[in-house]
Amino acid sequence: MSNVDNVPGYLFRVGQSRTRSRRRELSFVLEQPKEPTYEPGLLPALKSLTSRQRTAVVLIHGFGWTLREVAELTGTKVTTTQNHLERGLTKLRRQLEGDSA
């Protein structure tokens, strides 16, 4: 079959040598946004929400948590968390649209 005495060692070395030539230092340039990436009135609007609404909005839309994760964290049902989220978003929309008009 093969003249190689140590097949796993041979494959390991081949893998090492194949990847070694492809290693390049990656550099990423982060561009600084010219304008704020958030609505300036967002913080006061978030402060006006109840703590449960604010928790749901920030964790779900700000940090990407699921309804189930927030419900488990707060010790409530998923539907209750969804209600807090919807009411909070509705209140935020009303306040932010009123500020820009």
Short mmCIF file of N, CA, C and O in Angstrom, two decimals:
data_model
loop_
_atom_site.label_atom_id
_atom_site.label_comp_id
_atom_site.label_asym_id
_atom_site.label_seq_id
_atom_site.Cartn_x
_atom_site.Cartn_y
_atom_site.Cartn_z
N MET A 1 0.81 -1.19 0.00
CA MET A 1 0.00 0.00 0.00
C MET A 1 0.86 1.26 0.00
O MET A 1 1.14 1.82 -1.02
N SER A 2 1.28 1.66 1.19
CA SER A 2 2.01 2.90 1.33
C SER A 2 3.39 2.63 1.90
O SER A 2 3.57 1.72 2.70
N ASN A 3 4.36 3.42 1.51
CA ASN A 3 5.72 3.28 2.03
C ASN A 3 5.92 4.15 3.28
O ASN A 3 7.02 4.22 3.80
N VAL A 4 4.88 4.79 3.76
CA VAL A 4 4.96 5.65 4.93
C VAL A 4 4.71 4.82 6.17
O VAL A 4 3.71 4.12 6.27
N ASP A 5 5.64 4.88 7.14
CA ASP A 5 5.50 4.10 8.36
C ASP A 5 4.49 4.71 9.32
O ASP A 5 3.75 4.01 10.01
N ASN A 6 4.45 6.04 9.38
CA ASN A 6 3.59 6.74 10.33
C ASN A 6 2.61 7.61 9.55
O ASN A 6 2.85 8.79 9.32
N VAL A 7 1.48 7.04 9.15
CA VAL A 7 0.51 7.76 8.31
C VAL A 7 -0.07 8.97 9.04
O VAL A 7 -0.11 10.07 8.46
N PRO A 8 -0.51 8.86 10.31
CA PRO A 8 -1.04 10.06 10.97
C PRO A 8 0.00 11.17 11.07
O PRO A 8 -0.32 12.34 10.86
N GLY A 9 1.25 10.83 11.37
CA GLY A 9 2.30 11.84 11.44
C GLY A 9 2.56 12.49 10.10
O GLY A 9 2.77 13.70 10.01
N TYR A 10 2.53 11.69 9.05
CA TYR A 10 2.72 12.21 7.69
C TYR A 10 1.61 13.20 7.35
O TYR A 10 1.86 14.31 6.86
N LEU A 11 0.37 12.83 7.62
CA LEU A 11 -0.76 13.71 7.31
C LEU A 11 -0.71 15.00 8.14
O LEU A 11 -1.03 16.08 7.65
N PHE A 12 -0.27 14.86 9.38
CA PHE A 12 -0.13 16.05 10.23
C PHE A 12 0.88 17.02 9.63
O PHE A 12 0.64 18.21 9.53
N ARG A 13 2.04 16.51 9.21
CA ARG A 13 3.08 17.35 8.62
C ARG A 13 2.61 17.98 7.30
O ARG A 13 2.91 19.14 7.02
N VAL A 14 1.91 17.21 6.50
CA VAL A 14 1.41 17.76 5.23
C VAL A 14 0.44 18.90 5.52
O VAL A 14 0.49 19.96 4.90
N GLY A 15 -0.43 18.69 6.50
CA GLY A 15 -1.37 19.75 6.86
C GLY A 15 -0.67 20.98 7.38
O GLY A 15 -1.04 22.11 7.05
N GLN A 16 0.36 20.79 8.17
CA GLN A 16 1.13 21.93 8.69
C GLN A 16 1.80 22.70 7.58
O GLN A 16 1.75 23.92 7.53
N SER A 17 2.45 21.99 6.68
CA SER A 17 3.19 22.68 5.62
C SER A 17 2.25 23.35 4.63
O SER A 17 2.58 24.39 4.08
N ARG A 18 1.09 22.80 4.42
CA ARG A 18 0.15 23.42 3.48
C ARG A 18 -0.43 24.71 4.05
O ARG A 18 -0.69 25.65 3.33
N THR A 19 -0.66 24.74 5.35
CA THR A 19 -1.25 25.94 5.93
C THR A 19 -0.20 27.00 6.24
O THR A 19 -0.53 28.17 6.31
N ARG A 20 1.02 26.61 6.43
CA ARG A 20 2.07 27.56 6.81
C ARG A 20 2.25 28.64 5.74
O ARG A 20 2.37 29.80 6.04
N SER A 21 2.22 28.26 4.48
CA SER A 21 2.45 29.23 3.41
C SER A 21 1.26 30.18 3.25
O SER A 21 1.40 31.25 2.68
N ARG A 22 0.11 29.81 3.78
CA ARG A 22 -1.08 30.65 3.62
C ARG A 22 -1.31 31.60 4.78
O ARG A 22 -2.21 32.40 4.75
N ARG A 23 -0.52 31.48 5.81
CA ARG A 23 -0.71 32.34 6.97
C ARG A 23 -0.29 33.76 6.63
O ARG A 23 0.84 34.02 6.23
N ARG A 24 -1.21 34.65 6.80
CA ARG A 24 -0.94 36.06 6.58
C ARG A 24 -1.52 36.84 7.74
O ARG A 24 -2.55 36.47 8.29
N GLU A 25 -0.87 37.88 8.08
CA GLU A 25 -1.39 38.70 9.16
C GLU A 25 -2.55 39.52 8.61
O GLU A 25 -2.42 40.22 7.61
N LEU A 26 -3.69 39.40 9.27
CA LEU A 26 -4.87 40.15 8.86
C LEU A 26 -4.90 41.48 9.57
O LEU A 26 -4.60 41.57 10.75
N SER A 27 -5.26 42.48 8.85
CA SER A 27 -5.44 43.79 9.49
C SER A 27 -6.78 44.34 9.04
O SER A 27 -7.15 44.27 7.87
N PHE A 28 -7.48 44.86 10.00
CA PHE A 28 -8.79 45.43 9.74
C PHE A 28 -8.74 46.92 10.07
O PHE A 28 -8.23 47.31 11.11
N VAL A 29 -9.29 47.70 9.19
CA VAL A 29 -9.34 49.13 9.41
C VAL A 29 -10.79 49.47 9.75
O VAL A 29 -11.70 49.23 8.96
N LEU A 30 -10.98 50.00 10.94
CA LEU A 30 -12.31 50.41 11.35
C LEU A 30 -12.51 51.87 10.99
O LEU A 30 -11.75 52.73 11.40
N GLU A 31 -13.55 52.10 10.23
CA GLU A 31 -13.86 53.47 9.86
C GLU A 31 -14.69 54.11 10.96
O GLU A 31 -15.61 53.51 11.48
N GLN A 32 -14.34 55.31 11.31
CA GLN A 32 -15.09 56.04 12.31
C GLN A 32 -16.33 56.64 11.66
O GLN A 32 -16.23 57.31 10.62
N PRO A 33 -17.50 56.39 12.23
CA PRO A 33 -18.71 56.98 11.64
C PRO A 33 -18.67 58.50 11.75
O PRO A 33 -18.18 59.05 12.75
N LYS A 34 -19.15 59.16 10.73
CA LYS A 34 -19.13 60.62 10.73
C LYS A 34 -20.27 61.19 11.56
O LYS A 34 -20.18 62.27 12.09
N GLU A 35 -21.34 60.43 11.66
CA GLU A 35 -22.50 60.87 12.43
C GLU A 35 -22.77 59.84 13.51
O GLU A 35 -22.36 58.69 13.41
N PRO A 36 -23.51 60.22 14.55
CA PRO A 36 -23.85 59.24 15.58
C PRO A 36 -24.62 58.07 14.98
O PRO A 36 -25.41 58.25 14.05
N THR A 37 -24.35 56.88 15.51
CA THR A 37 -25.01 55.70 14.97
C THR A 37 -26.31 55.41 15.71
O THR A 37 -26.88 54.35 15.54
N TYR A 38 -26.75 56.30 16.53
CA TYR A 38 -28.01 56.13 17.24
C TYR A 38 -28.77 57.45 17.26
O TYR A 38 -28.20 58.52 17.07
N GLU A 39 -30.03 57.36 17.50
CA GLU A 39 -30.89 58.53 17.59
C GLU A 39 -30.54 59.28 18.89
O GLU A 39 -30.54 58.69 19.96
N PRO A 40 -30.22 60.57 18.81
CA PRO A 40 -29.85 61.31 20.02
C PRO A 40 -30.94 61.29 21.11
O PRO A 40 -30.63 61.32 22.29
N GLY A 41 -32.19 61.21 20.72
CA GLY A 41 -33.29 61.19 21.69
C GLY A 41 -33.57 59.81 22.26
O GLY A 41 -34.50 59.64 23.05
N LEU A 42 -32.76 58.81 21.86
CA LEU A 42 -33.04 57.44 22.29
C LEU A 42 -32.86 57.24 23.79
O LEU A 42 -33.69 56.61 24.44
N LEU A 43 -31.80 57.78 24.35
CA LEU A 43 -31.55 57.58 25.78
C LEU A 43 -32.67 58.15 26.65
O LEU A 43 -33.18 57.43 27.52
N PRO A 44 -33.09 59.39 26.45
CA PRO A 44 -34.21 59.88 27.26
C PRO A 44 -35.49 59.07 27.03
O PRO A 44 -36.26 58.83 27.96
N ALA A 45 -35.70 58.62 25.79
CA ALA A 45 -36.89 57.83 25.50
C ALA A 45 -36.82 56.48 26.22
O ALA A 45 -37.83 56.00 26.75
N LEU A 46 -35.64 55.85 26.24
CA LEU A 46 -35.48 54.58 26.96
C LEU A 46 -35.70 54.77 28.46
O LEU A 46 -36.27 53.91 29.12
N LYS A 47 -35.25 55.90 28.99
CA LYS A 47 -35.42 56.16 30.42
C LYS A 47 -36.89 56.32 30.80
O LYS A 47 -37.26 56.08 31.94
N SER A 48 -37.71 56.72 29.83
CA SER A 48 -39.13 56.91 30.13
C SER A 48 -39.91 55.59 30.18
O SER A 48 -41.03 55.56 30.65
N LEU A 49 -39.32 54.51 29.71
CA LEU A 49 -39.99 53.21 29.73
C LEU A 49 -39.96 52.63 31.13
O LEU A 49 -39.10 52.99 31.95
N THR A 50 -40.87 51.70 31.39
CA THR A 50 -40.79 50.97 32.65
C THR A 50 -39.55 50.09 32.60
O THR A 50 -39.01 49.80 31.52
N SER A 51 -39.09 49.63 33.75
CA SER A 51 -37.87 48.83 33.77
C SER A 51 -38.05 47.53 32.99
O SER A 51 -37.13 47.07 32.33
N ARG A 52 -39.24 46.94 33.05
CA ARG A 52 -39.48 45.69 32.30
C ARG A 52 -39.49 45.93 30.80
O ARG A 52 -38.97 45.14 30.03
N GLN A 53 -40.10 47.03 30.38
CA GLN A 53 -40.11 47.36 28.96
C GLN A 53 -38.70 47.66 28.47
O GLN A 53 -38.28 47.18 27.42
N ARG A 54 -37.96 48.44 29.26
CA ARG A 54 -36.59 48.80 28.88
C ARG A 54 -35.70 47.56 28.80
O ARG A 54 -34.92 47.40 27.86
N THR A 55 -35.85 46.65 29.76
CA THR A 55 -35.06 45.42 29.75
C THR A 55 -35.34 44.62 28.49
O THR A 55 -34.42 44.15 27.82
N ALA A 56 -36.61 44.47 28.16
CA ALA A 56 -36.98 43.69 26.98
C ALA A 56 -36.46 44.34 25.70
O ALA A 56 -35.86 43.66 24.85
N VAL A 57 -36.64 45.63 25.56
CA VAL A 57 -36.21 46.33 24.34
C VAL A 57 -34.69 46.27 24.18
O VAL A 57 -34.18 45.93 23.11
N VAL A 58 -33.96 46.57 25.24
CA VAL A 58 -32.49 46.62 25.14
C VAL A 58 -31.90 45.24 24.90
O VAL A 58 -31.04 45.07 24.04
N LEU A 59 -32.37 44.24 25.65
CA LEU A 59 -31.79 42.91 25.48
C LEU A 59 -32.15 42.29 24.13
O LEU A 59 -31.31 41.65 23.50
N ILE A 60 -33.37 42.48 23.68
CA ILE A 60 -33.81 41.84 22.43
C ILE A 60 -33.29 42.60 21.21
O ILE A 60 -32.69 42.02 20.31
N HIS A 61 -33.50 43.92 21.19
CA HIS A 61 -33.09 44.67 19.99
C HIS A 61 -31.65 45.19 20.08
O HIS A 61 -31.00 45.37 19.06
N GLY A 62 -31.17 45.42 21.29
CA GLY A 62 -29.81 45.93 21.44
C GLY A 62 -28.75 44.84 21.45
O GLY A 62 -27.69 44.99 20.86
N PHE A 63 -29.07 43.71 22.12
CA PHE A 63 -28.08 42.66 22.27
C PHE A 63 -28.43 41.37 21.54
O PHE A 63 -27.67 40.41 21.58
N GLY A 64 -29.59 41.32 20.90
CA GLY A 64 -29.95 40.16 20.09
C GLY A 64 -30.41 38.94 20.87
O GLY A 64 -30.36 37.83 20.36
N TRP A 65 -30.87 39.13 22.09
CA TRP A 65 -31.40 38.01 22.86
C TRP A 65 -32.74 37.58 22.28
O TRP A 65 -33.41 38.35 21.59
N THR A 66 -33.17 36.38 22.60
CA THR A 66 -34.47 35.90 22.17
C THR A 66 -35.50 36.20 23.26
O THR A 66 -35.15 36.48 24.41
N LEU A 67 -36.76 36.14 22.87
CA LEU A 67 -37.83 36.33 23.86
C LEU A 67 -37.71 35.32 24.99
O LEU A 67 -37.86 35.66 26.17
N ARG A 68 -37.41 34.09 24.64
CA ARG A 68 -37.29 33.02 25.65
C ARG A 68 -36.14 33.32 26.63
O ARG A 68 -36.30 33.13 27.83
N GLU A 69 -35.01 33.80 26.13
CA GLU A 69 -33.88 34.10 27.01
C GLU A 69 -34.22 35.22 27.99
O GLU A 69 -33.89 35.14 29.17
N VAL A 70 -34.89 36.25 27.50
CA VAL A 70 -35.27 37.36 28.37
C VAL A 70 -36.32 36.90 29.38
O VAL A 70 -36.26 37.27 30.56
N ALA A 71 -37.25 36.08 28.94
CA ALA A 71 -38.27 35.56 29.85
C ALA A 71 -37.64 34.73 30.97
O ALA A 71 -38.01 34.85 32.14
N GLU A 72 -36.66 33.91 30.63
CA GLU A 72 -35.99 33.11 31.65
C GLU A 72 -35.20 34.00 32.61
O GLU A 72 -35.18 33.76 33.81
N LEU A 73 -34.56 35.03 32.08
CA LEU A 73 -33.80 35.94 32.93
C LEU A 73 -34.70 36.68 33.91
O LEU A 73 -34.37 36.80 35.09
N THR A 74 -35.84 37.14 33.43
CA THR A 74 -36.73 37.95 34.27
C THR A 74 -37.72 37.11 35.07
O THR A 74 -38.42 37.64 35.92
N GLY A 75 -37.80 35.83 34.77
CA GLY A 75 -38.73 34.96 35.50
C GLY A 75 -40.17 35.16 35.10
O GLY A 75 -41.08 34.98 35.92
N THR A 76 -40.40 35.55 33.85
CA THR A 76 -41.76 35.74 33.34
C THR A 76 -42.02 34.79 32.19
O THR A 76 -41.12 34.10 31.72
N LYS A 77 -43.26 34.80 31.72
CA LYS A 77 -43.62 33.98 30.56
C LYS A 77 -43.15 34.69 29.29
O LYS A 77 -42.96 35.91 29.27
N VAL A 78 -43.00 33.91 28.23
CA VAL A 78 -42.57 34.48 26.94
C VAL A 78 -43.60 35.50 26.45
O VAL A 78 -43.24 36.56 25.95
N THR A 79 -44.88 35.19 26.63
CA THR A 79 -45.92 36.12 26.17
C THR A 79 -45.89 37.43 26.96
O THR A 79 -46.13 38.50 26.41
N THR A 80 -45.58 37.35 28.24
CA THR A 80 -45.47 38.56 29.05
C THR A 80 -44.29 39.41 28.57
O THR A 80 -44.40 40.63 28.42
N THR A 81 -43.17 38.76 28.28
CA THR A 81 -42.00 39.47 27.76
C THR A 81 -42.32 40.11 26.42
O THR A 81 -41.92 41.24 26.15
N GLN A 82 -43.06 39.39 25.58
CA GLN A 82 -43.44 39.93 24.28
C GLN A 82 -44.33 41.17 24.45
O GLN A 82 -44.18 42.15 23.73
N ASN A 83 -45.24 41.13 25.42
CA ASN A 83 -46.09 42.30 25.68
C ASN A 83 -45.26 43.49 26.13
O ASN A 83 -45.49 44.62 25.68
N HIS A 84 -44.29 43.27 27.02
CA HIS A 84 -43.42 44.36 27.46
C HIS A 84 -42.63 44.93 26.29
O HIS A 84 -42.49 46.16 26.16
N LEU A 85 -42.15 44.05 25.42
CA LEU A 85 -41.39 44.49 24.25
C LEU A 85 -42.26 45.33 23.33
O LEU A 85 -41.87 46.43 22.92
N GLU A 86 -43.45 44.84 23.01
CA GLU A 86 -44.33 45.57 22.08
C GLU A 86 -44.76 46.91 22.64
O GLU A 86 -44.76 47.92 21.93
N ARG A 87 -45.10 46.93 23.92
CA ARG A 87 -45.52 48.20 24.54
C ARG A 87 -44.35 49.17 24.60
O ARG A 87 -44.53 50.39 24.36
N GLY A 88 -43.18 48.68 24.92
CA GLY A 88 -42.00 49.54 24.95
C GLY A 88 -41.67 50.11 23.59
O GLY A 88 -41.37 51.30 23.46
N LEU A 89 -41.72 49.27 22.56
CA LEU A 89 -41.42 49.75 21.20
C LEU A 89 -42.45 50.77 20.73
O LEU A 89 -42.11 51.77 20.08
N THR A 90 -43.71 50.53 21.07
CA THR A 90 -44.77 51.48 20.70
C THR A 90 -44.52 52.83 21.35
O THR A 90 -44.62 53.88 20.71
N LYS A 91 -44.18 52.81 22.64
CA LYS A 91 -43.92 54.06 23.36
C LYS A 91 -42.69 54.76 22.79
O LYS A 91 -42.69 55.98 22.62
N LEU A 92 -41.63 54.00 22.47
CA LEU A 92 -40.44 54.60 21.87
C LEU A 92 -40.74 55.25 20.53
O LEU A 92 -40.30 56.37 20.25
N ARG A 93 -41.51 54.54 19.71
CA ARG A 93 -41.86 55.10 18.39
C ARG A 93 -42.61 56.41 18.54
O ARG A 93 -42.33 57.39 17.84
N ARG A 94 -43.59 56.42 19.43
CA ARG A 94 -44.39 57.64 19.64
C ARG A 94 -43.51 58.80 20.08
O ARG A 94 -43.64 59.92 19.57
N GLN A 95 -42.62 58.53 21.03
CA GLN A 95 -41.77 59.61 21.54
C GLN A 95 -40.76 60.07 20.51
O GLN A 95 -40.54 61.27 20.35
N LEU A 96 -40.14 59.16 19.80
CA LEU A 96 -39.10 59.54 18.83
C LEU A 96 -39.70 60.21 17.60
O LEU A 96 -39.10 61.10 17.03
N GLU A 97 -40.88 59.77 17.18
CA GLU A 97 -41.53 60.42 16.04
C GLU A 97 -42.02 61.82 16.44
O GLU A 97 -41.98 62.74 15.64
N GLY A 98 -42.44 61.98 17.68
CA GLY A 98 -42.89 63.28 18.15
C GLY A 98 -41.74 64.27 18.26
O GLY A 98 -41.90 65.44 18.02
N ASP A 99 -40.53 63.77 18.59
CA ASP A 99 -39.36 64.64 18.70
C ASP A 99 -38.91 65.14 17.35
O ASP A 99 -38.45 66.26 17.22
N SER A 100 -39.02 64.30 16.32
CA SER A 100 -38.51 64.69 15.00
C SER A 100 -39.51 65.53 14.22
O SER A 100 -39.16 66.16 13.24
N ALA A 101 -40.77 65.52 14.62
CA ALA A 101 -41.79 66.25 13.88
C ALA A 101 -41.82 67.72 14.24
O ALA A 101 -41.28 68.19 15.14
#
